[in-house]
Amino acid sequence: MTGKAVVFHNAKTYEVRSYLRFTMQAMSRTVTPTQVHALVGRAKFPGPRLAAATGWYETFYDLKNPGGQFMYQLHKLHNTYVRLSPNEVHVSDTAWVDTLLVSSAQGTRDKYGPAASQAGTPQGVFGTSLHNTHRRRRAGLNPLFSKSCAASAEGLIYDKLDLLIQRIDTQIIRDGCADMRTAFMCFTTDIVSEYCLGKSFGLLQNEIEGNEWHKSIRALAKTIPFTRQFNWIIPLSQKIPPSFMRVVSPDLARVAGMHHDMEAQALQAVREHDQDVKTGSKLPFHRNPMEKFAVFRALLENDDLPPDEKLYNRISHEAVTLMAAGSETTASTLMAAVYFILANKESILPRLREEVDSITSTRASRPSTADLESLPWLTAIVKETLRLSTLTARLTRVAPNEALVYRDWVMPAGTAVSMTLREISYDPEIFPSPTEFRPERWLPSNPNLDRCNRYLVAFSRGSRMCLGINLAHAELYIAIAELFRRRDFELHDTIRDRDVDFTRDFFVGETSATTKGVRVKYEKMSRAMANRTLYFFLAPTWDLPSPPSGPIQLGNVITSLKTPERSLYKCPKLDSETFSSSQTRVTFSTEKLRAGRFGLFARFLTMALGLGVDATVAWESNNASRFTFETLETTQFYPDAGYLQACVAAEPVQRYLSKSRYRKPLYIITGLKTVSGAKAESFEAHFVDGSVSPEIDATAWSGVPVGGGTKVGVKVGNKGAVTWEAANDFVFAFRVQKIVVEKKTGAVSGEDYTKGALMDAAIGESNKPKLKIVEEEMDNQVDGFLKEELMDDDQSVLCAIPTFLSGVDIA
């Protein structure tokens, strides 16, 4: 039975053992008897004496702020061969990579234990230490990631690319720019999840879940410097209750949650497989991607794997590895590609578009990966981006059966030896001016092209070369070609040192802690989009007088956009310059129209409504408001760093930050729209049409017995209109900046917060501006519909369902 579960130790016993393990591991980071032979044999090897004596030297450089430090300086101080710890030496010599990272036919290479366990997946291909075990496990996955399988996913990649572009468009229209890092993370994750599991995570269509997934992947990366030293941390975090873990370490809680999610899917796959085998109803598995649970089935139906290799908690490690590696690395490379292309657009972009246009007959064309790979300039861009975004991690290998020789030094069998791929990619002897983006080095005209190709190691080398190289290539070629064929972008507030270059080693490279990410906006529409950026939020109530007597005032510090009248701290005197504009006879209107038709879930109908399985509902909700003001005055100011610092230093603000542990948001009101002579009318309507099976007794919820006919129709209507006038001035809308306070350093910064805003700044515009906002959504799926309505707190459907249950007219 492949679904046999692992029996875990008692939680308290596990905690005690973990504490003991921590103490023993801490002690073992100094010299132990098992290391004496190595120390004697390598006593004259270059490197710090402390590194030869204890593993705490490496630990210090891995964990000191900001975390994930490089160790390149050791080579400058000592030699191309340097000791990092009692059991590991590091070689910085490009040519020697052919000795260390070899194929299975050329030699046996185990993965160093601490390096294998750093991601918390010791039973997956990434975390497997022994060479032969890794080879057996990887063989079960190889067919799923062949070049032909990757080619079969081209339609999937193009479909996700369409959604990616929609997401970017939405963000630019709403926020003025788009964050490419999160967008690409959602893009690659949706692809790899559907490719491996048969069902996309749907992150491109759900911004909240996309942001949460991005945080989970970043959390996994951020824990690497710590788990590399203490690799029992992730397994322990999976045993601790999530509510407690979120308090102790939110990052580890996210990592543990990702493991639990993959375990649940693996367990379901194992149970379905076992049930199919038992009943003889097992469907044929063609070992193709995008089939349900493809990755799990590839392992479960592999006759070369023993039963203990098919346990759900073993194969779940493969899923965690594929989800993390298949999303972060490719997303990071795509982000770098966008930056380097746009930062050098005059010399890069025209040639790229000309090439891609040469193989696309229409704008709707979908060229194959093979066709795109035939384009020399696109290929050069892809390779140069891969070179510049190579992993920062050092790859540590152990030759268990042979001594490795580097120059005059002999490393006995069993010695851990590492190299860093990024050092190879930035070797000036191979790649002149290595920090510069020069795609031309990959063109056939380069006499050293063969040497460049030989040392392009972005996907590693040897028996542990990246499993997903073919899928990653397809994603890179298609995304780069199509993004710049369909859209005209330019960079927005993106600085290479801060937002692109890797400064920390989290296995994958990590940019500065102050990064804002690579952000883009439209080139030809930048000015228009800036004018359309919405900054102002409507006040929750319009019976609040305008300043100076009213509670909503410039400079006030608030904690919620829903209650701007409740200030945490009253503003000091404004030293910053204010800007004002006044307009007369202003018309402002909003309209929200939502409509759709869906078949409700049978379970939902049975449990919640009692309608049975054969039911459909069509719905429409329309909210419209129209305002006319005699005058509308807009006043704004831009707080400088000193003003923000003074606000944060105030005692009420400090108490709030301390109580919330710096986790809850703070805003400062930076703009007000006050109006006089206001007239308004609002219209609201909800309509629901439905049908249910005649077998359902509707008496309980309708008061009317049901009988006859094949269907019972249900109609619900609700509408109303309100008009009003206001003689007094009041605050109609407000603008805010979100205040960000670094807990450790106390640094304070502010940035415009615009999510959910409905009005633009409107300074310098002509009189009688008119603004109409229309939101329209059609043909929602039932789960998306219910979730959206609940999250947005929109009453349209929530009102209809209670009415539907409490009493309706039966047609």
mmCIF file with all atom_site columns, N, CA and C in Angstrom, residues 530-538 634 734-735 757-763 771-772:
data_model
loop_
_atom_site.group_PDB
_atom_site.id
_atom_site.type_symbol
_atom_site.label_atom_id
_atom_site.label_alt_id
_atom_site.label_comp_id
_atom_site.label_asym_id
_atom_site.label_entity_id
_atom_site.label_seq_id
_atom_site.pdbx_PDB_ins_code
_atom_site.Cartn_x
_atom_site.Cartn_y
_atom_site.Cartn_z
_atom_site.occupancy
_atom_site.B_iso_or_equiv
_atom_site.pdbx_formal_charge
_atom_site.auth_seq_id
_atom_site.auth_comp_id
_atom_site.auth_asym_id
_atom_site.auth_atom_id
_atom_site.pdbx_PDB_model_num
ATOM 1  N N  . ALA A 1 530 ? -0.491  58.773 -15.857 1.00 0.00 ? 530 ALA A N  1
ATOM 2  C CA . ALA A 1 530 ? -0.246  59.528 -14.634 1.00 0.00 ? 530 ALA A CA 1
ATOM 3  C C  . ALA A 1 530 ? -1.437  60.410 -14.305 1.00 0.00 ? 530 ALA A C  1
ATOM 4  N N  . ASN A 1 531 ? -2.042  61.011 -15.340 1.00 0.00 ? 531 ASN A N  1
ATOM 5  C CA . ASN A 1 531 ? -3.201  61.864 -15.103 1.00 0.00 ? 531 ASN A CA 1
ATOM 6  C C  . ASN A 1 531 ? -4.401  61.048 -14.629 1.00 0.00 ? 531 ASN A C  1
ATOM 7  N N  . ARG A 1 532 ? -4.444  59.784 -15.023 1.00 0.00 ? 532 ARG A N  1
ATOM 8  C CA . ARG A 1 532 ? -5.576  58.947 -14.643 1.00 0.00 ? 532 ARG A CA 1
ATOM 9  C C  . ARG A 1 532 ? -5.361  58.230 -13.324 1.00 0.00 ? 532 ARG A C  1
ATOM 10 N N  . THR A 1 533 ? -4.172  58.328 -12.746 1.00 0.00 ? 533 THR A N  1
ATOM 11 C CA . THR A 1 533 ? -3.930  57.655 -11.487 1.00 0.00 ? 533 THR A CA 1
ATOM 12 C C  . THR A 1 533 ? -4.879  58.188 -10.424 1.00 0.00 ? 533 THR A C  1
ATOM 13 N N  . LEU A 1 534 ? -5.546  57.300 -9.727  1.00 0.00 ? 534 LEU A N  1
ATOM 14 C CA . LEU A 1 534 ? -6.541  57.684 -8.733  1.00 0.00 ? 534 LEU A CA 1
ATOM 15 C C  . LEU A 1 534 ? -5.906  57.702 -7.351  1.00 0.00 ? 534 LEU A C  1
ATOM 16 N N  . TYR A 1 535 ? -6.046  58.824 -6.650  1.00 0.00 ? 535 TYR A N  1
ATOM 17 C CA . TYR A 1 535 ? -5.417  59.001 -5.351  1.00 0.00 ? 535 TYR A CA 1
ATOM 18 C C  . TYR A 1 535 ? -6.416  59.157 -4.208  1.00 0.00 ? 535 TYR A C  1
ATOM 19 N N  . PHE A 1 536 ? -7.611  59.696 -4.471  1.00 0.00 ? 536 PHE A N  1
ATOM 20 C CA . PHE A 1 536 ? -8.514  60.108 -3.402  1.00 0.00 ? 536 PHE A CA 1
ATOM 21 C C  . PHE A 1 536 ? -9.561  59.041 -3.092  1.00 0.00 ? 536 PHE A C  1
ATOM 22 N N  . PHE A 1 537 ? -9.788  58.863 -1.782  1.00 0.00 ? 537 PHE A N  1
ATOM 23 C CA . PHE A 1 537 ? -10.807 57.951 -1.283  1.00 0.00 ? 537 PHE A CA 1
ATOM 24 C C  . PHE A 1 537 ? -12.032 58.762 -0.861  1.00 0.00 ? 537 PHE A C  1
ATOM 25 N N  . LEU A 1 538 ? -13.219 58.246 -1.167  1.00 0.00 ? 538 LEU A N  1
ATOM 26 C CA . LEU A 1 538 ? -14.425 58.927 -0.723  1.00 0.00 ? 538 LEU A CA 1
ATOM 27 C C  . LEU A 1 538 ? -14.544 58.816 0.793   1.00 0.00 ? 538 LEU A C  1
ATOM 28 N N  . THR A 1 634 ? -9.596  71.433 -3.758  1.00 0.00 ? 634 THR A N  1
ATOM 29 C CA . THR A 1 634 ? -8.619  70.379 -3.482  1.00 0.00 ? 634 THR A CA 1
ATOM 30 C C  . THR A 1 634 ? -7.378  70.995 -2.864  1.00 0.00 ? 634 THR A C  1
ATOM 31 N N  . PHE A 1 734 ? -10.517 62.214 0.526   1.00 0.00 ? 734 PHE A N  1
ATOM 32 C CA . PHE A 1 734 ? -9.221  62.470 1.150   1.00 0.00 ? 734 PHE A CA 1
ATOM 33 C C  . PHE A 1 734 ? -8.159  61.597 0.495   1.00 0.00 ? 734 PHE A C  1
ATOM 34 N N  . ARG A 1 735 ? -6.926  62.027 0.631   1.00 0.00 ? 735 ARG A N  1
ATOM 35 C CA . ARG A 1 735 ? -5.770  61.334 0.065   1.00 0.00 ? 735 ARG A CA 1
ATOM 36 C C  . ARG A 1 735 ? -4.798  61.020 1.192   1.00 0.00 ? 735 ARG A C  1
ATOM 37 N N  . ALA A 1 757 ? -8.711  53.698 -4.408  1.00 0.00 ? 757 ALA A N  1
ATOM 38 C CA . ALA A 1 757 ? -9.049  55.111 -4.586  1.00 0.00 ? 757 ALA A CA 1
ATOM 39 C C  . ALA A 1 757 ? -9.973  55.287 -5.787  1.00 0.00 ? 757 ALA A C  1
ATOM 40 N N  . LEU A 1 758 ? -10.790 56.361 -5.749  1.00 0.00 ? 758 LEU A N  1
ATOM 41 C CA . LEU A 1 758 ? -11.797 56.563 -6.791  1.00 0.00 ? 758 LEU A CA 1
ATOM 42 C C  . LEU A 1 758 ? -11.672 57.873 -7.540  1.00 0.00 ? 758 LEU A C  1
ATOM 43 N N  . MET A 1 759 ? -10.825 58.795 -7.090  1.00 0.00 ? 759 MET A N  1
ATOM 44 C CA . MET A 1 759 ? -10.740 60.100 -7.743  1.00 0.00 ? 759 MET A CA 1
ATOM 45 C C  . MET A 1 759 ? -9.286  60.465 -7.964  1.00 0.00 ? 759 MET A C  1
ATOM 46 N N  . ASP A 1 760 ? -9.031  61.254 -9.020  1.00 0.00 ? 760 ASP A N  1
ATOM 47 C CA . ASP A 1 760 ? -7.671  61.706 -9.265  1.00 0.00 ? 760 ASP A CA 1
ATOM 48 C C  . ASP A 1 760 ? -7.409  63.008 -8.524  1.00 0.00 ? 760 ASP A C  1
ATOM 49 N N  . ALA A 1 761 ? -6.155  63.506 -8.669  1.00 0.00 ? 761 ALA A N  1
ATOM 50 C CA . ALA A 1 761 ? -5.764  64.701 -7.925  1.00 0.00 ? 761 ALA A CA 1
ATOM 51 C C  . ALA A 1 761 ? -6.466  65.944 -8.439  1.00 0.00 ? 761 ALA A C  1
ATOM 52 N N  . ALA A 1 762 ? -6.658  66.043 -9.741  1.00 0.00 ? 762 ALA A N  1
ATOM 53 C CA . ALA A 1 762 ? -7.442  67.127 -10.356 1.00 0.00 ? 762 ALA A CA 1
ATOM 54 C C  . ALA A 1 762 ? -6.890  68.505 -10.071 1.00 0.00 ? 762 ALA A C  1
ATOM 55 N N  . ILE A 1 763 ? -5.579  68.657 -9.895  1.00 0.00 ? 763 ILE A N  1
ATOM 56 C CA . ILE A 1 763 ? -4.987  69.985 -9.747  1.00 0.00 ? 763 ILE A CA 1
ATOM 57 C C  . ILE A 1 763 ? -4.572  70.477 -11.120 1.00 0.00 ? 763 ILE A C  1
ATOM 58 N N  . LEU A 1 771 ? -16.102 62.917 -14.178 1.00 0.00 ? 771 LEU A N  1
ATOM 59 C CA . LEU A 1 771 ? -15.439 61.633 -13.973 1.00 0.00 ? 771 LEU A CA 1
ATOM 60 C C  . LEU A 1 771 ? -16.502 60.567 -13.802 1.00 0.00 ? 771 LEU A C  1
ATOM 61 N N  . LYS A 1 772 ? -16.395 59.529 -14.575 1.00 0.00 ? 772 LYS A N  1
ATOM 62 C CA . LYS A 1 772 ? -17.332 58.421 -14.459 1.00 0.00 ? 772 LYS A CA 1
ATOM 63 C C  . LYS A 1 772 ? -16.545 57.130 -14.304 1.00 0.00 ? 772 LYS A C  1
#
